[in-house]
Tab-separated table of C-alpha atoms in Angstrom:
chain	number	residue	atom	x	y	z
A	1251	UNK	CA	100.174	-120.678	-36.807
A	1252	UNK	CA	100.427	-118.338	-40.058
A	1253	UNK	CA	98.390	-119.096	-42.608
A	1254	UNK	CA	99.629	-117.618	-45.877
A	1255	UNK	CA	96.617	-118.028	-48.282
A	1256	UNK	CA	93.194	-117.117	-47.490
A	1257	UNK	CA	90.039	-115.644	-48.968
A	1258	UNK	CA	87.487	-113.973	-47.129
A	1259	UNK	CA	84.551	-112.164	-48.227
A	1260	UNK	CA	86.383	-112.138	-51.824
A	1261	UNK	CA	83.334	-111.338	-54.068
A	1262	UNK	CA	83.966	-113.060	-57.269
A	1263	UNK	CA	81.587	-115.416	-59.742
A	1264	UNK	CA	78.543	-112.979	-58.658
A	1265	UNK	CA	78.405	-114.402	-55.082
A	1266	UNK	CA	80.406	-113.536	-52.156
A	1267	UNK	CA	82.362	-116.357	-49.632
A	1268	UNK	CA	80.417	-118.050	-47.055
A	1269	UNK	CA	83.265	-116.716	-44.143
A	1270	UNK	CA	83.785	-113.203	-43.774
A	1271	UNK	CA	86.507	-112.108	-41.776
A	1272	UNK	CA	84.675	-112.417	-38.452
A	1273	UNK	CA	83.681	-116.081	-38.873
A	1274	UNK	CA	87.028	-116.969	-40.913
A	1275	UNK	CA	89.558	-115.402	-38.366
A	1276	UNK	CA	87.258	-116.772	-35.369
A	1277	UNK	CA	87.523	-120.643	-36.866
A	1278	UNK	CA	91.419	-120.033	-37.546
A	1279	UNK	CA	92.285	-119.403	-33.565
A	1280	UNK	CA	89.673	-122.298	-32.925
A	1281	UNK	CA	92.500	-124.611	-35.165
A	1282	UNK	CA	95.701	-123.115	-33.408
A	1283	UNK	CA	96.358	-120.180	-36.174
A	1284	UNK	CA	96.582	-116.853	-35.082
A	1285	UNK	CA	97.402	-115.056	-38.259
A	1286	UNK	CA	96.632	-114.844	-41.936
A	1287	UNK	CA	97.422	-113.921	-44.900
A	1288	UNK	CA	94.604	-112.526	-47.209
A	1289	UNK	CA	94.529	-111.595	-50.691
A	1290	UNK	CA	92.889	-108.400	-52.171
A	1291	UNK	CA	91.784	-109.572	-55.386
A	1292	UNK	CA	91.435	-105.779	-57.721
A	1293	UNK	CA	88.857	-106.286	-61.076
A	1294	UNK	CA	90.816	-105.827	-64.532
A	1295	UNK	CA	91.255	-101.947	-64.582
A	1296	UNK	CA	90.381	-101.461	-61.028
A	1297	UNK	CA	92.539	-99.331	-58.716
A	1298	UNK	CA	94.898	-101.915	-57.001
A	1299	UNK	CA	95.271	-99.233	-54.050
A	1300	UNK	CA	91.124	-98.749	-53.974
A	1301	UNK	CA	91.003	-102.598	-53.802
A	1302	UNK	CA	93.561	-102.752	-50.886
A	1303	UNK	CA	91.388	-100.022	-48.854
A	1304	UNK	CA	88.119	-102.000	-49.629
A	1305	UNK	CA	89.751	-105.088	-48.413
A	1306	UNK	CA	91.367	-103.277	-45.000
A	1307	UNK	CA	87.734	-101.613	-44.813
A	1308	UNK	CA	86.188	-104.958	-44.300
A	1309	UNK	CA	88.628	-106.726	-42.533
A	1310	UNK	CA	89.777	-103.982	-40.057
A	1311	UNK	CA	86.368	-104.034	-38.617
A	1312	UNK	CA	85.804	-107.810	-37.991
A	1313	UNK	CA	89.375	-109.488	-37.631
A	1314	UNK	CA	89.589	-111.230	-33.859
A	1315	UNK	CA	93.272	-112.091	-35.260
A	1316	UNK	CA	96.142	-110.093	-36.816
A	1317	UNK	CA	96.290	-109.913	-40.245
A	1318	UNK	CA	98.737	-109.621	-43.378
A	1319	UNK	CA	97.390	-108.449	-47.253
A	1320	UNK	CA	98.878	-109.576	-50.430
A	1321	UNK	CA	97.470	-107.904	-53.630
A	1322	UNK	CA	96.765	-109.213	-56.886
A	1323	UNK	CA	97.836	-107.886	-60.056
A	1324	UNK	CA	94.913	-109.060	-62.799
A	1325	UNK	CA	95.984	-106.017	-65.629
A	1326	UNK	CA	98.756	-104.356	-66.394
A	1327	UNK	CA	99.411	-100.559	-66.834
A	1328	UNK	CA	101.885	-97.864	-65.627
A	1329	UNK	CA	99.302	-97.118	-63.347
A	1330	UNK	CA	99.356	-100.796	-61.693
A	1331	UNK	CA	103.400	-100.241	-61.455
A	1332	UNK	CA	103.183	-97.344	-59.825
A	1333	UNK	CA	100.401	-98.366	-57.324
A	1334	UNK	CA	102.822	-101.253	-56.774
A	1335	UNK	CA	105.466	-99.025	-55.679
A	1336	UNK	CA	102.913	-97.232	-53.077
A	1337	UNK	CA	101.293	-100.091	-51.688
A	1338	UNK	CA	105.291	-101.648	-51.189
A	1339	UNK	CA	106.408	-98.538	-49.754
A	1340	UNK	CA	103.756	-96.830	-47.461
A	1341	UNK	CA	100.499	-99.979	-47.203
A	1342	UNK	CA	102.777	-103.027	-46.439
A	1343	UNK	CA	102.229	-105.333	-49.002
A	1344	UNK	CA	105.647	-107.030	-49.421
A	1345	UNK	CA	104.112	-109.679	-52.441
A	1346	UNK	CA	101.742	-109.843	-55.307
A	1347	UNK	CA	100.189	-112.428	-57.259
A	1348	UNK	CA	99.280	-112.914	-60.564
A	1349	UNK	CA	96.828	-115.634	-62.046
A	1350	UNK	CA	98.165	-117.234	-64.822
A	1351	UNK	CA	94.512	-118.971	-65.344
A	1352	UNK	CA	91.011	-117.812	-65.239
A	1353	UNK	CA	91.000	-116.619	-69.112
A	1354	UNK	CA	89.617	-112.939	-69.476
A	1355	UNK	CA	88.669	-112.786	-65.781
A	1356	UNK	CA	91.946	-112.414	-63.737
A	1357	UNK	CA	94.838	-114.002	-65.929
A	1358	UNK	CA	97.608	-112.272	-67.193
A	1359	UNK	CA	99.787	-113.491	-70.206
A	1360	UNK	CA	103.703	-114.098	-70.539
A	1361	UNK	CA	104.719	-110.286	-71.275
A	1362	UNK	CA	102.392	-108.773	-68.201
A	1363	UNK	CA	103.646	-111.441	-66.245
A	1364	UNK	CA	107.442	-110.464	-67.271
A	1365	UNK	CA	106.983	-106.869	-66.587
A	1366	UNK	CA	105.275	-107.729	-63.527
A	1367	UNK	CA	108.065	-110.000	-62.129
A	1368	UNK	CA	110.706	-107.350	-63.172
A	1369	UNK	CA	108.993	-104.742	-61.126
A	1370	UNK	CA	108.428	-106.764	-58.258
A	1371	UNK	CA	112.276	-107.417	-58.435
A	1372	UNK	CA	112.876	-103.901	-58.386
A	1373	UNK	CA	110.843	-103.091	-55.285
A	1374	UNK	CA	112.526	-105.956	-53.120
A	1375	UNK	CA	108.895	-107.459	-53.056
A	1376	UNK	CA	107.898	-111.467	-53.675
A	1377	UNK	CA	105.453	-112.537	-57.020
A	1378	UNK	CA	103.384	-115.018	-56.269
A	1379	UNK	CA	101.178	-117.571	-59.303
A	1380	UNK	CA	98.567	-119.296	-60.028
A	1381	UNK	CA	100.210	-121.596	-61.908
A	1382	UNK	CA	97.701	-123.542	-64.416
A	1383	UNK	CA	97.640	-122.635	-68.335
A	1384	UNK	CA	94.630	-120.913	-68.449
A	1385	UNK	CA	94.355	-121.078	-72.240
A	1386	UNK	CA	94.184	-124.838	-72.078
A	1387	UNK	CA	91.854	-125.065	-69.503
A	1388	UNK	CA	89.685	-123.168	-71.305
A	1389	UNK	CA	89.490	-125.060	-74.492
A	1390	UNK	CA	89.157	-128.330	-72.966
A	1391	UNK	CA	86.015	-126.916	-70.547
A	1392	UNK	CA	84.201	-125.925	-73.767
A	1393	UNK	CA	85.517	-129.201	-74.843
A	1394	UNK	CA	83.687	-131.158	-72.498
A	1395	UNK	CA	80.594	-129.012	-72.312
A	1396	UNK	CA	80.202	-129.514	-75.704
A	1397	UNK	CA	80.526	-133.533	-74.862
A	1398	UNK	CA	77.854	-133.235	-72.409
A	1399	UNK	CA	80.273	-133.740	-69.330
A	1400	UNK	CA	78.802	-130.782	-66.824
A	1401	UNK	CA	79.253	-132.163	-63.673
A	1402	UNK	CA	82.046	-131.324	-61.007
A	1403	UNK	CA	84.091	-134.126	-62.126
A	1404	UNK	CA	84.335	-131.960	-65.635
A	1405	UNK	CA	86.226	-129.084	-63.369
A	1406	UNK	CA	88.984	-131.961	-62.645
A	1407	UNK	CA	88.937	-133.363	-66.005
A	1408	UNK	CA	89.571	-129.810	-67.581
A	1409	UNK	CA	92.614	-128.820	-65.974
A	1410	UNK	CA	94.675	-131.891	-65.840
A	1411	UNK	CA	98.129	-131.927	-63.913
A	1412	UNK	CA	99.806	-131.211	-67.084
A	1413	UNK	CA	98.283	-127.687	-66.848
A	1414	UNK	CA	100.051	-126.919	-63.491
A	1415	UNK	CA	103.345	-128.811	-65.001
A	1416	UNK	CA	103.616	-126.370	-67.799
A	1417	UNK	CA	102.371	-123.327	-65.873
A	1418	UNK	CA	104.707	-123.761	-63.151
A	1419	UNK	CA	107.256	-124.721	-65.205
A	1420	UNK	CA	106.684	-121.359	-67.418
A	1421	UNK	CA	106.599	-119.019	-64.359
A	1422	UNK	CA	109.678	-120.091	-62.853
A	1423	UNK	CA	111.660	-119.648	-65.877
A	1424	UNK	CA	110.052	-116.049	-66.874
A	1425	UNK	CA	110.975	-115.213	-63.037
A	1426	UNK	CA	114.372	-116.224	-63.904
A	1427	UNK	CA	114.645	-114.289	-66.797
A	1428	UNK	CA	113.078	-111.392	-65.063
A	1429	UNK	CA	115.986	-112.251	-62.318
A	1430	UNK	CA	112.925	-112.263	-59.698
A	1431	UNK	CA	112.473	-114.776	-56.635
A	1432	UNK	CA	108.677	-116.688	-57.298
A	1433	UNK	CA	106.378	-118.038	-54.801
A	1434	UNK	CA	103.973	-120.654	-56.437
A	1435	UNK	CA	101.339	-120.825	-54.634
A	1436	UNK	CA	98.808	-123.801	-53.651
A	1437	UNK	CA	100.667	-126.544	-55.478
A	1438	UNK	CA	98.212	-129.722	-55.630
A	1439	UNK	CA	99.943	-132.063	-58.235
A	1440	UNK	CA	103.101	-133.859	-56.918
A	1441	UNK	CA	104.932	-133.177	-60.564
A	1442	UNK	CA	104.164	-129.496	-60.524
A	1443	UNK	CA	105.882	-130.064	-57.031
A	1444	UNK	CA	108.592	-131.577	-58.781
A	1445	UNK	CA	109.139	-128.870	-60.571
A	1446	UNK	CA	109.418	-126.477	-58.017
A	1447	UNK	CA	112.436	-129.118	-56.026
A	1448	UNK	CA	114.733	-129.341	-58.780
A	1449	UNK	CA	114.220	-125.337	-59.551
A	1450	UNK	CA	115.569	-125.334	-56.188
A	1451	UNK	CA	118.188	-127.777	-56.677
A	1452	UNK	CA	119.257	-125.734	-59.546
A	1453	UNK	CA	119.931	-122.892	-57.663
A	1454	UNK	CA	117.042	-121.285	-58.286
A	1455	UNK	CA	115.056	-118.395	-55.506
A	1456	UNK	CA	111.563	-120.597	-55.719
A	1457	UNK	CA	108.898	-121.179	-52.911
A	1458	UNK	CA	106.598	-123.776	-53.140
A	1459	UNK	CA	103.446	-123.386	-50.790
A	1460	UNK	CA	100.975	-126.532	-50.396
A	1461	UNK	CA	97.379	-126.550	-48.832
A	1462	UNK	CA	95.715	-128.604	-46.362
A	1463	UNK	CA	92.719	-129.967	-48.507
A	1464	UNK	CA	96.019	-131.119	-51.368
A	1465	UNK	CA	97.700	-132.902	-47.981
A	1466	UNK	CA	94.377	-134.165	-46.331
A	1467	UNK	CA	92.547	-135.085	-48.902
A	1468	UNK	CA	92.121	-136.554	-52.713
A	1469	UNK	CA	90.071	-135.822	-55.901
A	1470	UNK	CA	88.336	-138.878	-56.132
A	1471	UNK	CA	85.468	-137.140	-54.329
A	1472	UNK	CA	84.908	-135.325	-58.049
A	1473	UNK	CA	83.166	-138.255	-58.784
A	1474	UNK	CA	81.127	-138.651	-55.994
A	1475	UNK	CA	77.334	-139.592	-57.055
A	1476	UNK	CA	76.019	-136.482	-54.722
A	1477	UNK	CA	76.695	-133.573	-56.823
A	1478	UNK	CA	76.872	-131.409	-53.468
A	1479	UNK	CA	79.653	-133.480	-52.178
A	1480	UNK	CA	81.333	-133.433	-55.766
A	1481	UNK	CA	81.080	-129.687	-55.976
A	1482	UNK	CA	81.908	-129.343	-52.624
A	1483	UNK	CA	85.572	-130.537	-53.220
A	1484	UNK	CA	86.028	-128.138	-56.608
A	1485	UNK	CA	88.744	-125.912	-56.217
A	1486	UNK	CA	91.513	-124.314	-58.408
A	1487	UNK	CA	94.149	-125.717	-59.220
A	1488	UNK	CA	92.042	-128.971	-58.219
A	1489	UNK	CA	92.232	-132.078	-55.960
A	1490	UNK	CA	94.331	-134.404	-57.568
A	1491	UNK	CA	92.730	-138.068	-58.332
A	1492	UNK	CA	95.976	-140.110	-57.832
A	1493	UNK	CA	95.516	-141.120	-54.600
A	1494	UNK	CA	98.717	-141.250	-53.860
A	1495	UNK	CA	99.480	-137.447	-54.012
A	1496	UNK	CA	98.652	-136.519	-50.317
A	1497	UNK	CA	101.403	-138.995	-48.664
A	1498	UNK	CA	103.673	-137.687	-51.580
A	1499	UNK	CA	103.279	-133.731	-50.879
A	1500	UNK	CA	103.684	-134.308	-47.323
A	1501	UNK	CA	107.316	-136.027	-48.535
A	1502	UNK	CA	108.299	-133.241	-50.047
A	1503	UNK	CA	106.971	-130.652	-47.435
A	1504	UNK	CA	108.785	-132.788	-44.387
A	1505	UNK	CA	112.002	-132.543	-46.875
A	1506	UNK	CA	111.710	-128.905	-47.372
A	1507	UNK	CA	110.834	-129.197	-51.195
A	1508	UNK	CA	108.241	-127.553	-50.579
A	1509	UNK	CA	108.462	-124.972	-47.676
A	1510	UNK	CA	105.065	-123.396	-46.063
A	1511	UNK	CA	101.256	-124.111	-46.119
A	1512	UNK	CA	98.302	-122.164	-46.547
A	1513	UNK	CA	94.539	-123.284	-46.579
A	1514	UNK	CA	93.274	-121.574	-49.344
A	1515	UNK	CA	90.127	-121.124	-47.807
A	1516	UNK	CA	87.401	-119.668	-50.033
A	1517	UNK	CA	83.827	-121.201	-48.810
A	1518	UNK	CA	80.643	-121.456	-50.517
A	1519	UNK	CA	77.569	-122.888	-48.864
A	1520	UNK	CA	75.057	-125.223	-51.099
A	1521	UNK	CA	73.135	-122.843	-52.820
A	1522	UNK	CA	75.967	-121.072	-53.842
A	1523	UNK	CA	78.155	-124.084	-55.225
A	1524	UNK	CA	74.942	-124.592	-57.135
A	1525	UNK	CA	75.090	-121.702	-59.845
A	1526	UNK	CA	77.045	-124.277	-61.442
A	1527	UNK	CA	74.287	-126.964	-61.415
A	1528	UNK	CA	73.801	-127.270	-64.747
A	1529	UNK	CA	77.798	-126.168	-65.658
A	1530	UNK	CA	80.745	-127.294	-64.016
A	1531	UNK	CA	82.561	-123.578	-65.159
A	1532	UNK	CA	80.089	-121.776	-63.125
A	1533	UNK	CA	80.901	-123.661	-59.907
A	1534	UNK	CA	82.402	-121.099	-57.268
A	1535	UNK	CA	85.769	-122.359	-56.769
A	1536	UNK	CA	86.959	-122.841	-53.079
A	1537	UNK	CA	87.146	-125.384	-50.431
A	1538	UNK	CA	87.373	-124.986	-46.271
A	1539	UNK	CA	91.004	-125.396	-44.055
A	1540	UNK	CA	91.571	-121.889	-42.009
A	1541	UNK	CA	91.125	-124.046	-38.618
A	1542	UNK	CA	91.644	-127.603	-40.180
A	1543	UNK	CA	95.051	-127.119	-41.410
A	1544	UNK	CA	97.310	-127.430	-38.098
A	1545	UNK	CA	95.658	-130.816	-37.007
A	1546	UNK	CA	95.617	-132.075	-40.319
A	1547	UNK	CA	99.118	-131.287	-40.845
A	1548	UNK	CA	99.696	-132.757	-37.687
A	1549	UNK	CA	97.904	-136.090	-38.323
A	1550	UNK	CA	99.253	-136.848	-42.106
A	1551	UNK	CA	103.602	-135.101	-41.298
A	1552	UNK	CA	103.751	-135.489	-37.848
A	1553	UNK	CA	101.851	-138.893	-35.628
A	1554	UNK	CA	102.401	-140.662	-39.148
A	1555	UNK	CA	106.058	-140.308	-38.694
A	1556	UNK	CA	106.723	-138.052	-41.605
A	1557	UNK	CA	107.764	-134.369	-40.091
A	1558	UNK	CA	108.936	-133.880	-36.701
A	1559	UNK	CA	107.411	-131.531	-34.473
A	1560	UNK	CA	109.999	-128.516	-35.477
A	1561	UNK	CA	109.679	-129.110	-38.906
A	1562	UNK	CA	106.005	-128.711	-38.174
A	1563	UNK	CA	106.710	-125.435	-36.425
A	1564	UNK	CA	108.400	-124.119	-39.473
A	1565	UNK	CA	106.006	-125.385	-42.441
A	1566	UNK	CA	102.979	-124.010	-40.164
A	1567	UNK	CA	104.344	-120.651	-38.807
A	1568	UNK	CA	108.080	-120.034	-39.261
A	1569	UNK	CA	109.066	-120.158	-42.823
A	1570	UNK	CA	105.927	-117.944	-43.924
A	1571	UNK	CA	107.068	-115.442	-40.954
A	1572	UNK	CA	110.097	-115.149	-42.368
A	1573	UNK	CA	109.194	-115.103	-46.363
A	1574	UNK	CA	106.928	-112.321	-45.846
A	1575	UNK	CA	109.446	-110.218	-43.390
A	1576	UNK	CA	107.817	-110.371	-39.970
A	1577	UNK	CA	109.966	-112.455	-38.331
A	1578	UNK	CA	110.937	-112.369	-35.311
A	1579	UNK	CA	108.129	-110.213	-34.448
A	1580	UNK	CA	105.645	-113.493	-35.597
A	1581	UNK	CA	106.992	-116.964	-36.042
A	1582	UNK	CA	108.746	-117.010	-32.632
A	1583	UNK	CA	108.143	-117.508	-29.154
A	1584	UNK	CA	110.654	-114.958	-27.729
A	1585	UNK	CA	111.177	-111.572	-26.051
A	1586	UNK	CA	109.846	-108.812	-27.805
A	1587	UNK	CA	107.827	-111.193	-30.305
A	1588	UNK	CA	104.194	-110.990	-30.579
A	1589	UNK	CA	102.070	-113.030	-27.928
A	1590	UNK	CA	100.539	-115.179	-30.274
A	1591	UNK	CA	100.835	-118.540	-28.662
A	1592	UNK	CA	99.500	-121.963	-29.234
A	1593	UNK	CA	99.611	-124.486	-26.526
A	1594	UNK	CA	99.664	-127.921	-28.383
A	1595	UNK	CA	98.170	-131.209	-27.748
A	1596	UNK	CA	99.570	-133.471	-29.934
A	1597	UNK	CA	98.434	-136.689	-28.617
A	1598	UNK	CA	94.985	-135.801	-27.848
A	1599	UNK	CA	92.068	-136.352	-31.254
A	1600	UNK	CA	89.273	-134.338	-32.593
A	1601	UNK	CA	87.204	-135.556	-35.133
A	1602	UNK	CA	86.215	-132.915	-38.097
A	1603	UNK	CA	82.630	-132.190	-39.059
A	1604	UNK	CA	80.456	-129.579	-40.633
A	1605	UNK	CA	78.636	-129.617	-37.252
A	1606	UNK	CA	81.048	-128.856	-35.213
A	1607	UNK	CA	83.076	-126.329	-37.286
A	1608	UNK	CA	83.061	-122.952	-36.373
A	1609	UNK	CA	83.192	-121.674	-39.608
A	1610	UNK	CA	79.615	-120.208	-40.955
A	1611	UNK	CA	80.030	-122.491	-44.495
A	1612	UNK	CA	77.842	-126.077	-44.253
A	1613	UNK	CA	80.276	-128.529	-45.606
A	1614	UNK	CA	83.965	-129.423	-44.825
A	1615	UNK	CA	86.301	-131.422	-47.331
A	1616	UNK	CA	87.505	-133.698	-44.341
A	1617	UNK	CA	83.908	-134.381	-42.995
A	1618	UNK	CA	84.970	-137.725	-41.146
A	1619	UNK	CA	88.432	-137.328	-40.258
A	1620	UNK	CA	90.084	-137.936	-36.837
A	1621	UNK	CA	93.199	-136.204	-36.476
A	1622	UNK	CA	95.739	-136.368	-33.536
A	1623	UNK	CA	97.139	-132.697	-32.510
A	1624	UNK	CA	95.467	-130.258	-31.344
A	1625	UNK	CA	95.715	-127.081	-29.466
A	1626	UNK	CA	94.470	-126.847	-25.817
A	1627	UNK	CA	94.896	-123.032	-25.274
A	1628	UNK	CA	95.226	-120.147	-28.014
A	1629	UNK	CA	96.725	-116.988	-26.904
A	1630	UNK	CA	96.469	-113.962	-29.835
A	1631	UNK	CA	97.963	-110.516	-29.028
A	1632	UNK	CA	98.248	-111.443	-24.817
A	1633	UNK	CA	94.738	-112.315	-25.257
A	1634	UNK	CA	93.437	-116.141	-24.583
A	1635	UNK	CA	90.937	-116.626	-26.893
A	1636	UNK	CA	90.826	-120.690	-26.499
A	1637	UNK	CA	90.845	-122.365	-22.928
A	1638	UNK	CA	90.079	-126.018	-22.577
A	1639	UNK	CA	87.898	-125.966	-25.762
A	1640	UNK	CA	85.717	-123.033	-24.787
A	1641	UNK	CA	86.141	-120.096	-27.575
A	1642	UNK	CA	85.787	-116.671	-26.705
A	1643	UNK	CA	86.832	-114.222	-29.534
A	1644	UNK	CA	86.516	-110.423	-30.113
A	1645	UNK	CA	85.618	-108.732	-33.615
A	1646	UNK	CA	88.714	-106.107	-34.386
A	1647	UNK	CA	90.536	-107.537	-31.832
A	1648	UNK	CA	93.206	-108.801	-34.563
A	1649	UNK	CA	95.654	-105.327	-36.419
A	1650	UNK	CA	96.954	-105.038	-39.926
A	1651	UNK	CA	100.697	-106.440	-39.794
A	1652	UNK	CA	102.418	-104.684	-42.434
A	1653	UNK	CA	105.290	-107.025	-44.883
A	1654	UNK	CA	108.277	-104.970	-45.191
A	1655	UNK	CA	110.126	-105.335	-48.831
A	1656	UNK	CA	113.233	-106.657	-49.286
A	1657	UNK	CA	113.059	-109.962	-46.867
A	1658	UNK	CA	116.614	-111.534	-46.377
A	1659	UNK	CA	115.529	-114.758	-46.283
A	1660	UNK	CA	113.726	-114.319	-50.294
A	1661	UNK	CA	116.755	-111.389	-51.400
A	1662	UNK	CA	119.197	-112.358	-49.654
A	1663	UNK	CA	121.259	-113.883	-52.659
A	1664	UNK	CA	119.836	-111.531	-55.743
A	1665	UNK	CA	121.738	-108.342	-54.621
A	1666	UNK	CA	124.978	-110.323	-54.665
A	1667	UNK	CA	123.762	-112.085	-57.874
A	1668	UNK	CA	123.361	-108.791	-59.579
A	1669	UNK	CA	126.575	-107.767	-58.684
């Protein structure tokens, strides 16, 4: 299992995640995933190469699995092209993102982001967004503030789906312009998904990425009358309240409209989700999945008919091995590969709790849920580090894997395009 979006120990909103990357590496072999995919996230005007050594300096020390960086681009200098360039070339980061919300904080706006996407064409490397219209979002949060709404359901009501619509909408077609592949990443709403499947129908070089919680779970739970369950589902871009857009994102990831999943896992315990007591804005953003994902994937694609078990293979492992150039080397049972295996149960249950988690955060989105599929043995590096249910991990156990530029499977087409 490769997860391709996680956040650990990411200090941001004066508080730091609940799971470093000790306790969020150690709960992703417990689910059956045996690397990630983290994101160093640089301050505006911060170093982008002294953020990638902070975030190797914590992880290097703790990871019990191997591990991949992609690095965030929140400014926009010569200096930040450059660093691009270095961190491509000698620190193996193959892709970068850029927020297109979280106004004055992270976001960059439609010339950065053109620049941005032109450079990463240039180095062979993959952008990644945020896709949500970060100016909108932030006019309708004062909005509703100001109408006395300051509870978590105010975080869904302030970025409706229309925000993700137009964002992803906007990024695809500046990547085009730029002549750049784009990798959107965590798409919740199934017509931002839309968006992304007839890109690809058009011919376009887009990635769509979906996230356990969006597959697993709904946000109705915004509205729940215990403001620590409410909170406890806020994320960015958020939960969805149509209920219907779980079964419908698992469509379109069985179908290969969309192609890989992350978790997107950025935890905050009780006390921390409640800086934004008073203010839904001040809420830390995040939700659990790291060792959730592969049964729930399993449960809602696979025993309900919708996926088969390759197709599982490749939206769980494959696809992101080979998007982020470290295939065959991950993503593949096979001489010469990596021996990162996962023995898999898929008829056997588990039921998911907060209690039982081995993650160190004290609430989990799919608190209830019993899902079919899951793994029996977990072998990382040669190493079993899961046997019959017993977990036995080591800190630093897990290496950096660098991402090579210029992946076939994203480029393959924009040489010959150019030409």
């Amino acid at each position: 299992g490769i997860d391709t979006h996680t956040h650990f120990q990411l200090p941001i909103m004066g508080t730091v995640t609940a799971d470093d990357f000790y306790s969020g590496t150690k709960a992703a072999l417990a689910g059956g995933t045996t690397m990630i995919i983290d994101f160093v996230v640089p301050e505006k005007g911060e170093s982008l190469l002294d953020a990638y050594e902070k975030w190797r300096g914590w992880a290097d020390a703790k990871v019990c699995c191997d591990y991949g960086l992609h690095v965030a681009v929140t400014w926009w200098s010569d200096q930040v092209a450059k660093e691009m360039e270095v961190l491509s070339s000698e620190k193996g980061v193959n892709s970068f993102k850029i927020y297109m919300a979280y106004k004055d904080v992270l976001m960059l706006e439609d010339p950065e982001m053109y620049s941005c996407f032109k450079r990463c064409k240039e180095l062979k490397v993959l952008p990644m967004v945020h896709a949500e219209n970060g100016h909108l979002i932030d006019i309708k949060s004062k909005e509703l503030i100001e109408q006395g709404v300051t509870g978590p359901e105010g975080h869904l009501q302030s970025r409706p789906e229309a925000c993700e619509v137009e964002a992803t909408t906007r990024a695809i077609i500046i990547a085009d312009q730029a002549g750049a592949p784009l990798y959107v990443v965590h798409v919740m709403g199934k017509t931002a998904a839309d968006v992304i499947s007839k890109a690809r129908r058009e011919g376009k070089i887009v990635f769509g990425e979906t996230l356990a919680s969006g597959l697993g779970t709904d946000g109705t739970h915004h509205f729940n009358k215990c403001w620590r369950h409410a909170a406890g589902h806020v994320m960015s871009p958020p939960l969805r309240d149509d209920v219907s857009t779980p079964g419908v994102l698992m469509d379109l990831l069985a179908n290969n409209d969309l192609q890989l999943t992350g978790s997107d896992n950025c935890t905050y315990n009780a006390d921390q989700k409640a800086l934004g007591k008073d203010d839904f804005t001040r809420i830390p953003n995040g939700v659990n999945g790291v060792e959730d994902r592969m049964s729930v994937i399993w449960e809602k694609g696979v025993y309900s008919g919708k996926m088969d078990p390759c197709r599982f293979v490749a939206v769980t492992s494959t696809t992101a091995a080979k998007v982020f150039n470290i295939y065959p080397k991950k993503g593949r049972i096979a001489v010469g590969s990596d021996a990162d295996i996962v023995i898999w149960n898929g008829e056997a249950t588990r039921t998911i709790s907060a209690k039982t988690h081995h993650q160190a955060v004290d609430f989990n989105i799919f608190e209830g849920l019993t899902c079919h599929g899951v793994p029996e043995y977990v072998i990382t590096g040669g190493s079993i580090v899961l046997d019959e249910g017993q977990l036995k991990v080591t800190q630093a156990h897990g290496k950096f894997v660098p991402t090579a530029p210029n992946s076939q499977y994203v480029f393959g087409r924009i040489g010959t395009r150019d030409k």
